[in-house]
């Protein structure tokens, strides 16, 4: 059943076995997993079923003292959480991401990839792929575009899978996919507009006795459960633990001052421009957003081998290409005219474009024939291109000084707002520079094109902070470690020093890898659900 | 990236055309070897094989000597 806390003006007392706080990818996955079991589940979500900026979303406001972090735009405070603006881009973390890497301080998970693998398989189903997730080898074979023979000592292809579209949504949406299932589950009670207010502790301070949640109209509920899981996202999980640690003069995983530290975001930057004398058609069918049979949608890029990362002390990283339209091509000119006419406009510089079409008429006729045969419009499919932007995606290095803190001002519920001090540094620049240089050299060797590298990769006086954008994946603030001096939760995602408080989400990742985090969030949520059942 | 130690036409020429075969074939081999071993130089952002950069430097020094 899904209810709105505001509909209970006298308040509410709920008994449950498991209380999940936050209904994003992690919270919904655990609730879905426990639906239909013997456990009574209460899923408390701060927002409603829709985006409400003036109410719920404004609770996310905060301040930045380091590199700016989009605290409002990067998060969504309503049922479904950030899955409501998820692109569907999925990849598991690599085996090396879980390892302790002596060249990266604070690296290493207390679990290895083989322990997570069975959950990755099921995570693919939860993320909308059903049984259609394919291995890299199968995917490349289905695409029928053999990759160029790049140096296998340096590179491996890296494949991002895109979750399928849903009716009225361009990609998979957890709220849409699982809302009905949760609403109909007899053992799951979802409370909307139920914002975390405070925990009450047992006398020995090792157990949470209950949690109070509150709507913005003042109505409160007390949820008494056997186990509690924070599923509020990479920033909010840390904020709530910091609030409770401060209110209780310690505890909540923060006795060693670890909560909120190691705050990371993935980084993306423009590394260079690859140019070619000839159209890049073949490359565009190899490294690009590609579609295959049976709804297959992927992006193919490159990553470095673990051996070269280790030998050269690099972070995990990958690279993709963004093709630029060839402005001298008659096909591009015809596409421009087509698009303009579709929007009822007369295209600018029509004379020049007609001239280009006349010069390339034969090629244009061939493209048209192919598009019509494949039932595509002229503007669909591969654009003619002789240049491509080389983009790099980087794993950030864990840094205890990069952190989430509490600000002095308070939100509408009277809780201290968040303050972020996000940092990244020279190690990320060095990794980007090496990756770009290796890609450029290899593309030159096999005759793909020549590359001009961006100035931030070759001149230390140019700011890497300005060149690199943070991708709003908030990671590391309640990191997993068997040693309470090094982390906030243990290998089962239980908060150190607490017997019945758990954390789910990317905040428990000790390192971020370079892959998008959703699949790993879901895999760990499935693993935690199993732990809670047992 | 500056390489003042290679600021000599004679030295650069020797480095470029060492080996057997015609000069173009030796240059092509040297460039291929550079790419395979990632022996590269960055000139105004452009990533060049070391031998390509040396060839450009020789040509520049020749022009400068004539002027």
Coordinates of C-alpha atoms in Angstrom, one line a residue:
Chain A
X1 CA 0.0 0.0 0.0
X2 CA 1.2 3.5 -0.8
X3 CA 0.0 6.2 1.6
X4 CA 0.6 9.9 2.2
X5 CA 1.7 10.8 5.8
X6 CA -0.1 14.1 5.5
X7 CA -3.4 12.2 5.4
X8 CA -2.8 11.2 9.1
X9 CA -3.2 14.5 11.0
X10 CA -3.1 12.8 14.3
X11 CA 0.2 11.1 13.4
X12 CA 1.0 7.4 13.0
X13 CA 2.8 4.6 14.7
X14 CA 4.1 1.8 12.4
X15 CA 5.6 -1.5 13.4
X16 CA 7.8 -3.2 10.8
X17 CA 10.6 -5.7 10.5
X18 CA 12.6 -3.5 8.0
X19 CA 12.4 0.2 7.7
X20 CA 13.8 1.6 4.5
X21 CA 14.4 5.4 4.5
X22 CA 14.4 6.7 0.9
X23 CA 12.7 5.3 -2.2
X24 CA 15.3 5.6 -4.9
X25 CA 17.1 2.8 -6.8
X26 CA 18.4 1.2 -3.6
X27 CA 15.3 1.6 -1.4
X28 CA 12.9 0.4 -4.1
X29 CA 15.1 -2.5 -5.0
X30 CA 15.2 -3.7 -1.4
X31 CA 11.5 -3.2 -1.0
X32 CA 10.8 -5.1 -4.2
X33 CA 13.0 -7.9 -3.1
X34 CA 11.3 -8.2 0.3
X35 CA 7.8 -7.8 -1.2
X36 CA 5.8 -11.1 -0.7
X37 CA 8.1 -12.3 2.0
X38 CA 7.2 -12.8 5.7
X39 CA 8.9 -9.5 6.6
X40 CA 6.9 -6.4 7.2
X41 CA 8.5 -3.5 5.4
X42 CA 8.0 0.2 5.8
X43 CA 9.4 2.4 3.0
X44 CA 9.6 6.0 4.0
X45 CA 10.0 8.6 1.2
X46 CA 10.5 12.3 1.9
X47 CA 8.8 13.4 -1.4
X48 CA 5.6 12.5 -3.1
X49 CA 4.8 10.7 -6.3
X50 CA 5.8 13.8 -8.4
X51 CA 8.5 16.5 -8.4
X52 CA 7.6 19.2 -5.9
X53 CA 10.2 21.9 -6.1
X54 CA 8.8 24.4 -3.5
X55 CA 8.3 21.7 -0.9
X56 CA 10.4 18.5 -0.9
X57 CA 13.1 19.4 -3.4
X58 CA 14.0 22.6 -1.6
X59 CA 15.1 20.5 1.4
X60 CA 18.1 19.6 -0.7
X61 CA 19.5 23.1 -0.8
X62 CA 23.0 23.5 0.7
X63 CA 26.3 25.3 0.2
X64 CA 29.6 24.4 -1.5
X65 CA 33.0 25.5 -0.1
X66 CA 35.0 23.4 -2.6
X67 CA 34.4 22.8 -6.3
X68 CA 30.7 23.5 -6.9
X69 CA 28.3 20.5 -6.6
X70 CA 24.8 20.8 -8.0
X71 CA 23.0 19.9 -4.8
X72 CA 19.5 20.5 -6.2
X73 CA 19.9 19.5 -9.9
X74 CA 21.8 16.4 -9.2
X75 CA 19.3 14.8 -6.9
X76 CA 15.5 14.2 -6.9
X77 CA 13.5 14.0 -3.8
X78 CA 10.4 12.1 -4.7
X79 CA 9.3 8.4 -5.2
X80 CA 11.9 6.9 -7.5
X81 CA 14.7 9.3 -6.5
X82 CA 17.3 10.0 -9.2
X83 CA 16.0 7.1 -11.2
X84 CA 13.5 9.7 -12.4
X85 CA 16.2 11.4 -14.5
X86 CA 18.3 8.3 -15.1
X87 CA 19.8 7.9 -18.5
X88 CA 19.8 4.2 -18.3
X89 CA 23.5 3.9 -18.9
X90 CA 24.8 0.8 -17.1
X91 CA 28.1 -1.1 -16.6
X92 CA 29.4 -3.2 -13.8
X93 CA 32.5 -2.1 -12.0
X94 CA 35.7 -3.9 -13.2
X95 CA 37.5 -6.5 -11.2
X96 CA 40.4 -4.0 -10.5
X97 CA 38.0 -1.6 -8.9
X98 CA 37.5 -3.9 -6.0
X99 CA 41.2 -4.6 -5.5
X100 CA 43.5 -2.8 -3.1
X101 CA 45.8 -0.9 -5.5
X102 CA 49.0 0.2 -3.8
X103 CA 49.4 3.1 -6.1
X104 CA 46.0 4.5 -5.0
X105 CA 45.8 5.4 -1.3
X106 CA 42.6 4.3 0.4
X107 CA 41.7 1.9 -2.4
X108 CA 40.3 -1.6 -1.9
X109 CA 36.9 -3.0 -1.1
X110 CA 36.4 -5.7 1.6
X111 CA 34.6 -7.8 -1.0
X112 CA 35.8 -8.8 -4.4
X113 CA 34.1 -8.8 -7.8
X114 CA 33.3 -12.6 -7.7
X115 CA 31.2 -12.0 -4.5
X116 CA 29.2 -9.3 -6.3
X117 CA 28.9 -11.1 -9.6
X118 CA 25.7 -13.1 -8.9
X119 CA 24.0 -9.9 -7.7
X120 CA 25.1 -8.1 -10.9
X121 CA 23.2 -10.7 -12.9
X122 CA 20.0 -10.0 -11.0
X123 CA 20.6 -6.3 -11.0
X124 CA 20.4 -6.3 -14.8
X125 CA 16.9 -7.7 -14.5
X126 CA 15.9 -5.1 -11.9
X127 CA 17.4 -2.3 -14.1
X128 CA 15.0 -3.2 -16.9
X129 CA 17.1 -5.5 -19.1
X130 CA 15.1 -8.6 -18.2
X131 CA 17.2 -11.5 -19.4
X132 CA 18.5 -9.4 -22.3
X133 CA 21.8 -8.4 -20.8
X134 CA 24.6 -9.7 -22.9
X135 CA 28.3 -10.2 -22.3
X136 CA 30.8 -7.8 -24.1
X137 CA 31.7 -10.6 -26.5
X138 CA 28.1 -11.3 -27.4
X139 CA 27.4 -7.6 -27.8
X140 CA 30.3 -7.0 -30.1
X141 CA 29.3 -10.0 -32.2
X142 CA 25.7 -8.8 -32.5
X143 CA 26.9 -5.3 -33.6
X144 CA 28.8 -6.9 -36.5
X145 CA 31.3 -4.1 -36.5
X146 CA 34.7 -5.7 -35.6
X147 CA 36.9 -3.2 -33.7
X148 CA 40.2 -2.0 -35.1
X149 CA 43.2 -4.0 -34.0
X150 CA 44.3 -1.7 -31.2
X151 CA 47.3 -2.7 -28.9
X152 CA 45.8 -5.2 -26.5
X153 CA 48.5 -4.4 -24.0
X154 CA 47.1 -0.9 -23.7
X155 CA 43.4 -1.1 -24.4
X156 CA 40.2 -3.0 -24.0
X157 CA 36.8 -2.1 -25.4
X158 CA 34.4 -0.9 -22.8
X159 CA 30.6 -1.3 -23.3
X160 CA 27.9 0.7 -21.6
X161 CA 24.5 -0.8 -21.9
X162 CA 21.3 1.3 -22.1
X163 CA 18.2 0.2 -20.2
X164 CA 15.2 -0.1 -22.5
X165 CA 12.6 2.6 -22.9
X166 CA 9.2 2.3 -21.3
X167 CA 5.8 3.5 -22.3
X168 CA 5.9 7.4 -22.0
X169 CA 9.5 7.3 -20.7
X170 CA 12.7 7.3 -22.7
X171 CA 14.3 4.8 -20.4
X172 CA 13.7 2.6 -17.4
X173 CA 12.0 4.2 -14.4
X174 CA 12.0 2.4 -11.1
X175 CA 8.9 4.2 -9.8
X176 CA 6.9 3.3 -12.9
X177 CA 8.1 -0.2 -13.1
X178 CA 7.7 -1.2 -9.5
X179 CA 5.2 1.3 -8.1
X180 CA 2.2 -1.0 -8.7
X181 CA 4.1 -4.0 -7.3
X182 CA 4.8 -2.2 -4.1
X183 CA 1.4 -0.7 -3.9
X184 CA -0.2 -4.1 -4.1
X185 CA 2.3 -5.9 -1.8
X186 CA 0.5 -6.8 1.4
X187 CA 3.7 -6.7 3.5
X188 CA 5.1 -3.3 2.2
X189 CA 3.8 0.0 3.5
X190 CA 5.1 3.0 1.6
X191 CA 4.7 6.4 3.3
X192 CA 5.1 9.5 1.2
X193 CA 6.1 12.9 2.5
X194 CA 7.8 11.1 5.4
X195 CA 11.0 12.9 5.9
X196 CA 13.6 11.6 8.3
X197 CA 13.6 13.6 11.5
X198 CA 15.5 11.5 14.1
X199 CA 16.4 8.1 15.4
X200 CA 15.8 7.0 19.0
X201 CA 18.5 4.8 20.4
X202 CA 18.5 1.8 22.8
X203 CA 20.0 2.4 26.2
X204 CA 23.3 0.8 25.3
X205 CA 23.3 3.1 22.1
X206 CA 24.1 0.2 19.8
X207 CA 20.6 -0.2 18.4
X208 CA 18.1 2.1 16.7
X209 CA 14.8 1.8 18.6
X210 CA 12.7 3.8 16.3
X211 CA 12.8 6.5 13.7
X212 CA 10.6 9.6 13.5
X213 CA 9.6 10.8 10.1
X214 CA 7.8 14.1 9.5
X215 CA 5.8 15.8 6.8
X216 CA 6.3 19.4 6.1
X217 CA 2.8 20.1 7.5
X218 CA 4.0 18.9 10.9
X219 CA 2.4 15.4 10.9
X220 CA 4.8 12.9 12.3
X221 CA 5.1 9.1 12.3
X222 CA 7.1 6.8 14.5
X223 CA 8.4 3.7 12.8
X224 CA 9.6 0.9 15.1
X225 CA 11.5 -1.8 13.2
X226 CA 14.0 -4.5 13.8
X227 CA 16.4 -3.2 11.1
X228 CA 16.8 0.2 9.5
X229 CA 18.4 1.0 6.1
X230 CA 19.4 4.5 5.0
X231 CA 18.8 4.7 1.2
X232 CA 18.8 8.4 0.7
X233 CA 21.7 8.9 -1.8
X234 CA 25.4 9.6 -1.5
X235 CA 25.1 13.0 0.1
X236 CA 22.0 12.6 2.2
X237 CA 23.1 9.3 3.8
X238 CA 26.2 11.0 5.2
X239 CA 24.2 14.1 6.2
X240 CA 21.7 12.0 8.3
X241 CA 24.5 10.1 10.0
X242 CA 26.3 13.3 10.8
X243 CA 23.2 14.8 12.2
X244 CA 22.5 11.9 14.4
X245 CA 26.1 11.5 15.5
X246 CA 26.1 15.2 16.5
X247 CA 22.8 15.0 18.3
X248 CA 23.9 11.9 20.2
X249 CA 27.5 13.1 20.9
X250 CA 29.0 10.3 18.8
X251 CA 28.2 7.0 17.3
X252 CA 26.5 6.4 14.0
X253 CA 29.7 5.2 12.4
X254 CA 31.4 8.5 13.0
X255 CA 33.5 7.8 16.1
X256 CA 36.6 7.9 13.9
X257 CA 35.4 11.0 12.0
X258 CA 34.9 9.1 8.8
X259 CA 31.3 10.0 7.9
X260 CA 31.1 12.3 4.9
X261 CA 34.8 12.0 4.0
X262 CA 36.1 10.5 0.7
X263 CA 33.3 12.3 -1.2
X264 CA 33.7 11.6 -4.9
X265 CA 32.0 12.3 -8.2
X266 CA 32.9 10.8 -11.6
X267 CA 34.7 13.2 -13.8
X268 CA 34.3 13.9 -17.5
X269 CA 36.4 16.2 -19.7
X270 CA 37.2 17.0 -23.3
X271 CA 40.7 15.6 -23.9
X272 CA 41.3 16.5 -27.6
X273 CA 40.0 16.6 -31.1
X274 CA 40.7 13.7 -33.6
X275 CA 40.7 14.8 -37.2
X276 CA 40.8 12.7 -40.3
X277 CA 41.2 13.5 -44.0
X278 CA 38.6 10.9 -44.8
X279 CA 35.1 10.4 -43.5
X280 CA 35.1 8.5 -40.2
X281 CA 32.2 6.2 -41.2
X282 CA 33.9 3.0 -40.2
X283 CA 35.0 4.4 -36.8
X284 CA 31.4 5.7 -36.3
X285 CA 30.2 2.1 -36.6
X286 CA 32.7 0.9 -34.1
X287 CA 33.0 3.5 -31.3
X288 CA 29.7 5.2 -30.9
X289 CA 26.1 4.9 -29.6
X290 CA 25.1 1.7 -31.4
X291 CA 21.9 -0.3 -31.8
X292 CA 21.6 -4.0 -32.5
X293 CA 18.9 -6.6 -32.8
X294 CA 16.3 -7.3 -30.1
X295 CA 16.4 -3.8 -28.6
X296 CA 20.2 -3.8 -28.0
X297 CA 21.4 -0.2 -27.2
X298 CA 25.0 0.4 -26.2
X299 CA 27.9 2.8 -26.3
X300 CA 31.3 1.4 -27.2
X301 CA 34.4 3.1 -25.9
X302 CA 37.9 2.2 -24.7
X303 CA 39.4 1.6 -21.3
X304 CA 43.0 0.9 -20.3
X305 CA 44.1 -2.6 -19.3
X306 CA 44.7 -3.3 -15.5
X307 CA 48.4 -4.0 -16.3
X308 CA 49.0 -0.5 -17.7
X309 CA 47.1 1.1 -14.8
X310 CA 49.3 -0.7 -12.4
X311 CA 52.5 -0.2 -14.2
X312 CA 51.9 3.6 -14.6
X313 CA 50.0 4.2 -11.4
X314 CA 46.8 5.3 -13.1
X315 CA 43.2 5.6 -12.0
X316 CA 40.5 3.7 -13.8
X317 CA 39.3 5.6 -16.8
X318 CA 37.7 5.3 -20.2
X319 CA 37.2 7.2 -23.4
X320 CA 34.4 7.7 -25.9
X321 CA 34.1 9.7 -29.1
X322 CA 31.6 12.5 -29.9
X323 CA 31.5 13.0 -33.7
X324 CA 31.2 16.4 -35.2
X325 CA 29.2 17.0 -38.4
X326 CA 31.3 17.6 -41.5
X327 CA 30.3 21.0 -42.5
X328 CA 31.8 20.5 -46.0
X329 CA 29.6 17.5 -46.7
X330 CA 26.6 17.6 -49.0
X331 CA 24.9 15.0 -46.8
X332 CA 25.3 17.3 -43.8
X333 CA 23.9 20.2 -45.8
X334 CA 20.9 18.1 -46.9
X335 CA 20.3 17.1 -43.2
X336 CA 20.5 20.8 -42.1
X337 CA 17.9 21.7 -44.8
X338 CA 15.7 18.7 -43.8
X339 CA 15.8 19.6 -40.1
X340 CA 15.0 23.3 -40.7
X341 CA 12.1 22.5 -43.0
X342 CA 10.7 20.0 -40.3
X343 CA 10.5 22.9 -37.9
X344 CA 8.9 25.2 -40.5
X345 CA 12.0 27.4 -41.0
X346 CA 13.9 28.2 -44.1
X347 CA 17.6 27.2 -43.5
X348 CA 20.3 29.9 -43.3
X349 CA 22.9 30.0 -46.1
X350 CA 20.7 27.9 -48.4
X351 CA 22.8 28.8 -51.4
X352 CA 26.0 27.4 -49.9
X353 CA 24.2 24.2 -48.8
X354 CA 22.7 23.6 -52.3
X355 CA 26.2 24.0 -53.7
X356 CA 27.6 21.4 -51.3
X357 CA 24.7 19.0 -52.2
X358 CA 25.4 19.4 -55.9
X359 CA 29.1 18.5 -55.3
X360 CA 28.3 15.4 -53.2
X361 CA 25.1 14.4 -55.1
X362 CA 26.2 10.9 -55.8
X363 CA 27.1 10.2 -52.1
X364 CA 23.9 11.8 -51.0
X365 CA 21.9 9.6 -53.3
X366 CA 23.6 6.5 -51.8
X367 CA 22.9 7.7 -48.3
X368 CA 19.2 8.4 -49.1
X369 CA 18.8 4.9 -50.7
X370 CA 20.3 3.3 -47.5
X371 CA 18.1 5.4 -45.2
X372 CA 15.0 4.6 -47.1
X373 CA 15.8 0.9 -47.2
X374 CA 16.3 0.9 -43.4
X375 CA 13.2 3.0 -42.8
X376 CA 15.0 6.0 -41.4
X377 CA 14.7 9.7 -42.2
X378 CA 17.6 11.6 -43.8
X379 CA 18.4 13.1 -40.4
X380 CA 18.6 9.7 -38.7
X381 CA 21.6 7.4 -38.5
X382 CA 25.3 8.2 -38.7
X383 CA 26.2 11.8 -39.5
X384 CA 29.0 12.4 -42.0
X385 CA 32.0 13.3 -39.9
X386 CA 35.8 13.9 -40.3
X387 CA 36.4 14.9 -36.7
X388 CA 35.6 13.7 -33.2
X389 CA 35.9 15.0 -29.7
X390 CA 37.8 12.7 -27.5
X391 CA 36.1 12.5 -24.1
X392 CA 37.6 11.0 -21.0
X393 CA 35.7 9.6 -18.0
X394 CA 37.7 9.3 -14.9
X395 CA 37.6 7.5 -11.6
X396 CA 38.3 10.1 -8.8
X397 CA 41.0 9.3 -6.3
X398 CA 39.6 8.8 -2.7
X399 CA 40.6 11.8 -0.7
X400 CA 39.6 12.1 3.0
X401 CA 39.7 15.9 2.7
X402 CA 37.0 15.9 0.0
X403 CA 33.9 15.7 2.1
X404 CA 30.3 16.3 3.0
X405 CA 29.7 18.4 6.2
X406 CA 26.9 20.1 8.0
X407 CA 26.2 23.7 7.4
X408 CA 25.1 26.1 10.2
X409 CA 21.7 27.0 8.6
X410 CA 18.7 24.7 8.8
X411 CA 16.0 23.4 6.5
X412 CA 12.3 23.6 6.9
X413 CA 12.3 20.6 9.2
X414 CA 14.9 22.2 11.5
X415 CA 17.8 20.0 10.4
X416 CA 21.2 21.4 9.5
X417 CA 21.7 21.7 5.8
X418 CA 24.5 20.1 3.9
X419 CA 27.8 21.7 3.0
X420 CA 30.1 20.1 0.5
X421 CA 33.9 20.5 0.1
X422 CA 34.5 18.5 -3.1
X423 CA 38.1 18.2 -4.3
X424 CA 40.0 16.5 -7.0
X425 CA 43.6 16.9 -8.1
X426 CA 46.7 16.2 -10.1
X427 CA 46.3 12.4 -10.2
X428 CA 43.1 12.7 -12.2
X429 CA 44.8 15.1 -14.7
X430 CA 47.8 12.6 -15.0
X431 CA 45.4 9.7 -15.8
X432 CA 43.5 11.8 -18.3
X433 CA 46.7 12.9 -20.0
X434 CA 48.1 9.4 -20.3
X435 CA 44.9 7.9 -21.5
X436 CA 44.4 10.6 -24.2
X437 CA 48.0 10.3 -25.3
X438 CA 47.8 6.5 -25.7
X439 CA 44.5 6.8 -27.6
X440 CA 45.9 9.5 -29.9
X441 CA 49.1 7.5 -30.6
X442 CA 47.1 4.3 -31.3
X443 CA 44.6 6.0 -33.5
X444 CA 47.5 7.5 -35.5
X445 CA 49.2 4.2 -35.7
X446 CA 46.2 2.4 -37.2
X447 CA 45.4 5.4 -39.5
X448 CA 42.2 6.5 -37.9
X449 CA 43.3 10.1 -37.5
X450 CA 45.5 12.7 -35.8
X451 CA 44.8 14.2 -32.4
X452 CA 45.3 17.7 -30.9
X453 CA 45.3 17.4 -27.1
X454 CA 43.6 20.0 -24.9
X455 CA 45.9 22.5 -23.1
X456 CA 44.8 21.3 -19.6
X457 CA 46.5 17.9 -20.3
X458 CA 49.9 19.4 -21.3
X459 CA 50.2 22.6 -19.3
X460 CA 49.9 22.5 -15.5
X461 CA 49.1 26.2 -15.4
X462 CA 45.8 25.5 -17.1
X463 CA 43.2 24.5 -14.5
X464 CA 42.0 20.9 -14.6
X465 CA 39.1 21.8 -12.3
X466 CA 37.7 24.1 -15.0
X467 CA 38.3 21.4 -17.7
X468 CA 36.6 18.5 -15.8
X469 CA 32.9 18.3 -15.1
X470 CA 31.5 16.4 -12.2
X471 CA 29.0 13.8 -13.2
X472 CA 26.3 13.8 -10.4
X473 CA 27.1 10.4 -9.0
X474 CA 27.7 11.0 -5.3
X475 CA 30.0 8.3 -3.9
X476 CA 32.2 7.3 -1.0
X477 CA 30.8 9.2 2.0
X478 CA 29.9 6.2 4.1
X479 CA 32.5 3.9 2.7
X480 CA 32.7 0.2 3.3
X481 CA 35.6 -1.2 5.3
X482 CA 36.2 -3.9 7.8
X483 CA 38.2 -1.5 9.9
X484 CA 36.1 1.2 11.6
X485 CA 39.1 3.5 11.5
X486 CA 38.9 3.4 7.7
X487 CA 35.2 3.3 7.0
X488 CA 31.7 3.7 8.1
X489 CA 30.0 0.4 7.2
X490 CA 31.2 -3.2 7.3
X491 CA 31.2 -5.7 4.4
X492 CA 27.4 -6.2 5.0
X493 CA 26.8 -2.5 4.8
X494 CA 26.0 -2.4 8.6
X495 CA 27.1 0.8 10.3
X496 CA 30.1 0.2 12.5
X497 CA 29.1 0.1 16.2
X498 CA 25.4 -0.3 15.4
X499 CA 23.6 -3.6 15.4
X500 CA 20.6 -2.8 13.2
X501 CA 21.4 0.2 11.1
X502 CA 22.5 -0.3 7.5
X503 CA 23.4 2.0 4.5
X504 CA 22.5 1.3 0.9
X505 CA 23.6 3.2 -2.2
X506 CA 26.8 4.5 -3.8
X507 CA 27.9 6.2 -0.5
X508 CA 29.2 2.8 0.6
X509 CA 31.6 2.4 -2.4
X510 CA 35.2 2.8 -1.2
X511 CA 36.3 3.6 -4.8
X512 CA 34.1 4.8 -7.6
X513 CA 35.5 3.0 -10.7
X514 CA 34.8 4.7 -14.0
X515 CA 31.5 2.9 -14.7
X516 CA 28.1 4.5 -13.8
X517 CA 27.1 3.4 -10.3
X518 CA 23.5 2.3 -10.7
X519 CA 24.1 -1.3 -11.5
X520 CA 26.4 -1.6 -8.5
X521 CA 24.0 0.2 -6.2
X522 CA 21.3 -2.3 -7.2
X523 CA 23.6 -5.3 -6.9
X524 CA 24.6 -4.2 -3.4
X525 CA 20.9 -3.5 -2.5
X526 CA 20.0 -7.1 -3.6
X527 CA 22.9 -8.4 -1.5
X528 CA 21.7 -6.4 1.5
X529 CA 18.1 -7.6 1.0
X530 CA 19.4 -11.2 1.2
X531 CA 21.3 -10.4 4.4
X532 CA 18.2 -8.8 6.0
X533 CA 16.1 -11.8 5.1
X534 CA 18.6 -14.1 6.7
Chain B
X1 CA 57.5 20.2 -25.1
X2 CA 61.0 21.5 -25.9
X3 CA 64.0 19.3 -26.7
X4 CA 67.0 21.6 -26.8
X5 CA 69.4 18.7 -26.8
X6 CA 68.3 17.9 -30.4
X7 CA 68.8 21.4 -31.8
X8 CA 71.3 20.3 -34.4
X9 CA 70.6 19.5 -38.1
X10 CA 73.3 16.9 -38.2
X11 CA 72.2 15.1 -35.1
X12 CA 68.5 15.1 -36.1
X13 CA 69.4 13.9 -39.6
X14 CA 71.5 11.0 -38.2
X15 CA 68.7 10.1 -35.8
X16 CA 66.1 10.1 -38.6
X17 CA 67.8 8.2 -41.4
X18 CA 69.8 5.5 -39.5
X19 CA 69.3 2.0 -41.0
X20 CA 69.0 0.4 -44.4
X21 CA 66.8 1.2 -47.4
X22 CA 65.7 4.4 -49.0
X23 CA 65.3 7.4 -46.9
X24 CA 61.4 7.5 -47.2
X25 CA 61.2 3.8 -46.3
X26 CA 63.5 4.4 -43.3
X27 CA 61.4 7.3 -42.2
X28 CA 58.2 5.3 -42.5
X29 CA 59.6 2.5 -40.5
X30 CA 60.8 4.9 -37.8
X31 CA 57.4 6.5 -37.6
X32 CA 55.7 3.1 -37.3
X33 CA 58.2 2.1 -34.6
X34 CA 57.5 5.3 -32.7
X35 CA 53.8 4.8 -32.7
X36 CA 54.1 1.1 -31.5
X37 CA 56.4 2.1 -28.7
X38 CA 54.5 5.3 -27.9
X39 CA 57.6 7.4 -28.5
X40 CA 55.7 10.6 -29.2
X41 CA 56.2 14.4 -29.0
X42 CA 53.5 17.0 -28.5
X43 CA 53.8 20.1 -30.7
X44 CA 51.3 22.8 -30.0
X45 CA 48.9 20.1 -28.8
X46 CA 49.3 17.8 -31.8
X47 CA 50.6 14.4 -30.9
X48 CA 53.3 13.4 -33.4
X49 CA 55.5 10.4 -33.7
X50 CA 59.0 11.3 -32.5
X51 CA 60.4 10.9 -36.0
X52 CA 57.8 13.1 -37.5
X53 CA 58.6 15.8 -35.0
X54 CA 62.3 15.4 -35.8
X55 CA 61.6 15.7 -39.5
X56 CA 59.7 18.9 -38.9
X57 CA 62.6 20.2 -36.8
X58 CA 65.2 19.4 -39.5
X59 CA 63.1 21.2 -42.1
X60 CA 62.7 24.2 -39.9
X61 CA 66.5 24.3 -39.2
X62 CA 67.2 24.0 -42.9
X63 CA 64.9 26.9 -43.7
X64 CA 66.4 29.0 -40.9
X65 CA 70.0 28.3 -42.1
X66 CA 69.0 29.4 -45.7
X67 CA 67.4 32.5 -44.4

